[in-house]
Amino acid sequence: MSGDLKWNKIMGACLGTAFAILVVQQVSSAVYHTKAPEKMGYFVDAPDEAAGAAEVVLPIDWGTVLPTADVAAGQAAFARCVACHTVNAGGATGTGPNLHGV
Ligand code: HEC
C-alpha cells in the first residue's frame, strides 16, 4: 500500500532537517571563532563626579546669564524649529503647536 511509507518519509524529512541544522552549526562554529571578552561591559570615559567635577547650580541665576545671552544665536537656533512651530500671536498650528508667549 502506498500509505505505508508516508510516516517514514515525514520522519525522514524531520531527521534530515535536524541533521542539516547540526551540520551547519558545527561547520560555522569551526569557521567562526567567538571569544568571550576579558572584561564584560562597555567602558564609558565620563568624568568622575566624586573627583570634583564642576557642579551645576540650580536654579539658574538669570541675573548673570541674561546679560551675556546672544539673541542672534537664539534666532539662528530657532530656525530649525520654524519647520513645525509658529511664534506669532494666534499663529497656525503646524506639526507642532503655536509657541507664542512660550
Ligand atoms: C518635527 C517637528 C518639530 C520640530 C522641528 C520642533 N518641534 Fe516643538 N513640538 C512639535 C510637536 C508635534 C509638539 C507637540 C508635542 C505634544 O504635544 O506632545 C511640540 C511641542 C513643543 C513645545 C511645547 C508646546 C506646548 O504648548 O506644550 C515647545 C516649547 C516646543 N515644541 C519647542 C520647540 C523648539 C524650541 C524647537 C526647536 C529647537 C522645536 N520645538 C522643534 C514638533 C516639532
Short mmCIF file of C-alpha atoms and ligand atoms in Angstrom, two decimals:
data_model
loop_
_atom_site.label_atom_id
_atom_site.label_comp_id
_atom_site.label_asym_id
_atom_site.label_seq_id
_atom_site.Cartn_x
_atom_site.Cartn_y
_atom_site.Cartn_z
CA MET A 1 0.00 0.00 0.00
CA SER A 2 1.17 3.49 -0.81
CA GLY A 3 0.32 4.96 2.65
CA ASP A 4 2.71 2.64 4.45
CA LEU A 5 5.78 4.77 3.85
CA LYS A 6 4.07 8.14 4.45
CA TRP A 7 5.21 8.49 8.09
CA ASN A 8 8.64 7.15 7.25
CA LYS A 9 9.00 9.96 4.72
CA ILE A 10 7.79 12.62 7.16
CA MET A 11 10.11 11.39 9.94
CA GLY A 12 12.93 11.10 7.46
CA ALA A 13 12.41 14.68 6.37
CA CYS A 14 12.41 15.87 10.02
CA LEU A 15 15.57 13.93 10.85
CA GLY A 16 17.24 15.13 7.68
CA THR A 17 16.40 18.75 8.55
CA ALA A 18 17.67 18.35 12.13
CA PHE A 19 20.85 16.73 10.84
CA ALA A 20 21.39 19.51 8.31
CA ILE A 21 20.97 22.14 11.07
CA LEU A 22 23.52 20.33 13.26
CA VAL A 23 25.99 20.13 10.37
CA VAL A 24 25.61 23.86 9.64
CA GLN A 25 26.09 24.66 13.36
CA GLN A 26 29.24 22.54 13.61
CA VAL A 27 30.74 23.85 10.40
CA SER A 28 30.01 27.51 11.22
CA SER A 29 31.42 27.18 14.77
CA ALA A 30 34.54 25.63 13.26
CA VAL A 31 34.89 28.52 10.77
CA TYR A 32 33.94 31.45 13.03
CA HIS A 33 35.56 31.55 16.45
CA THR A 34 33.89 33.74 19.05
CA LYS A 35 35.99 34.71 22.04
CA ALA A 36 34.36 35.99 25.22
CA PRO A 37 35.72 39.46 26.13
CA GLU A 38 38.16 39.53 29.04
CA LYS A 39 36.14 42.24 30.76
CA MET A 40 32.38 42.32 30.32
CA GLY A 41 30.58 45.62 29.78
CA TYR A 42 31.40 48.81 27.91
CA PHE A 43 33.65 51.43 29.43
CA VAL A 44 32.28 54.97 29.29
CA ASP A 45 35.00 57.57 29.73
CA ALA A 46 32.96 60.07 31.75
CA PRO A 47 34.45 62.44 34.30
CA ASP A 48 34.20 61.14 37.81
CA GLU A 49 31.75 63.29 39.78
CA ALA A 50 33.45 62.43 43.05
CA ALA A 51 36.71 63.85 41.65
CA GLY A 52 35.44 67.43 41.93
CA ALA A 53 33.65 67.92 38.58
CA ALA A 54 32.02 71.34 38.21
CA GLU A 55 28.69 71.39 39.99
CA VAL A 56 25.68 72.79 38.10
CA VAL A 57 23.87 75.27 40.32
CA LEU A 58 20.08 75.16 40.02
CA PRO A 59 18.01 77.23 39.68
CA ILE A 60 19.95 79.20 37.07
CA ASP A 61 20.93 82.72 38.13
CA TRP A 62 19.18 84.65 35.34
CA GLY A 63 20.75 87.94 36.52
CA THR A 64 24.15 86.75 35.33
CA VAL A 65 23.03 84.57 32.43
CA LEU A 66 20.72 87.00 30.60
CA PRO A 67 23.21 89.92 30.11
CA THR A 68 25.53 87.54 28.21
CA ALA A 69 22.74 85.94 26.16
CA ASP A 70 23.06 86.18 22.37
CA VAL A 71 19.67 86.87 20.75
CA ALA A 72 21.01 86.31 17.21
CA ALA A 73 22.33 82.89 18.20
CA GLY A 74 18.93 82.04 19.65
CA GLN A 75 17.16 83.15 16.46
CA ALA A 76 19.59 81.04 14.41
CA ALA A 77 18.97 78.05 16.67
CA PHE A 78 15.19 78.53 16.40
CA ALA A 79 15.36 78.45 12.59
CA ARG A 80 15.06 74.67 12.62
CA CYS A 81 12.04 74.85 14.97
CA VAL A 82 10.14 77.01 12.45
CA ALA A 83 9.63 73.90 10.33
CA CYS A 84 6.97 72.81 12.82
CA HIS A 85 6.22 75.85 15.00
CA THR A 86 4.95 79.41 14.51
CA VAL A 87 5.59 82.10 17.17
CA ASN A 88 3.27 84.95 16.07
CA ALA A 89 0.14 85.64 18.15
CA GLY A 90 -2.68 83.35 17.02
CA GLY A 91 -0.34 81.68 14.56
CA ALA A 92 -1.28 78.48 12.86
CA THR A 93 -0.60 75.12 14.40
CA GLY A 94 1.68 73.15 12.12
CA THR A 95 3.23 69.84 13.02
CA GLY A 96 3.86 71.40 16.44
CA PRO A 97 1.66 73.88 18.35
CA ASN A 98 1.95 77.68 18.06
CA LEU A 99 4.60 78.84 20.59
CA HIS A 100 3.52 82.49 21.04
CA GLY A 101 4.42 83.57 24.58
CA VAL A 102 6.20 80.32 25.44
C1 HEC B 1 9.47 67.92 13.58
C2 HEC B 1 8.61 68.93 14.10
C3 HEC B 1 9.09 69.75 15.27
C4 HEC B 1 10.26 70.47 15.36
C5 HEC B 1 11.38 70.61 14.34
C6 HEC B 1 10.21 71.13 16.65
N1 HEC B 1 9.06 70.78 17.31
FE1 HEC B 1 8.48 71.51 19.12
N2 HEC B 1 6.81 70.36 19.04
C7 HEC B 1 6.46 69.56 17.98
C8 HEC B 1 5.23 68.86 18.32
C9 HEC B 1 4.50 67.85 17.44
C10 HEC B 1 4.86 69.30 19.61
C11 HEC B 1 3.67 68.86 20.43
C12 HEC B 1 4.08 67.66 21.26
C13 HEC B 1 2.98 67.21 22.18
O1 HEC B 1 2.05 67.97 22.43
O2 HEC B 1 3.09 66.06 22.66
C14 HEC B 1 5.88 70.24 20.03
C15 HEC B 1 5.86 70.90 21.24
C16 HEC B 1 6.75 71.87 21.60
C17 HEC B 1 6.66 72.66 22.81
C18 HEC B 1 5.56 72.55 23.84
C19 HEC B 1 4.45 73.50 23.47
C20 HEC B 1 3.27 73.43 24.41
O3 HEC B 1 2.49 74.39 24.43
O4 HEC B 1 3.11 72.40 25.10
C21 HEC B 1 7.72 73.50 22.82
C22 HEC B 1 8.04 74.55 23.88
C23 HEC B 1 8.48 73.24 21.62
N3 HEC B 1 7.87 72.24 20.91
C24 HEC B 1 9.64 73.88 21.28
C25 HEC B 1 10.41 73.57 20.18
C26 HEC B 1 11.72 74.14 19.92
C27 HEC B 1 12.40 75.17 20.80
C28 HEC B 1 12.16 73.58 18.75
C29 HEC B 1 13.49 73.80 18.03
C30 HEC B 1 14.67 73.56 18.82
C31 HEC B 1 11.14 72.66 18.29
N4 HEC B 1 10.10 72.68 19.19
C32 HEC B 1 11.21 71.94 17.13
C33 HEC B 1 7.12 69.41 16.78
C34 HEC B 1 8.36 69.96 16.50
#
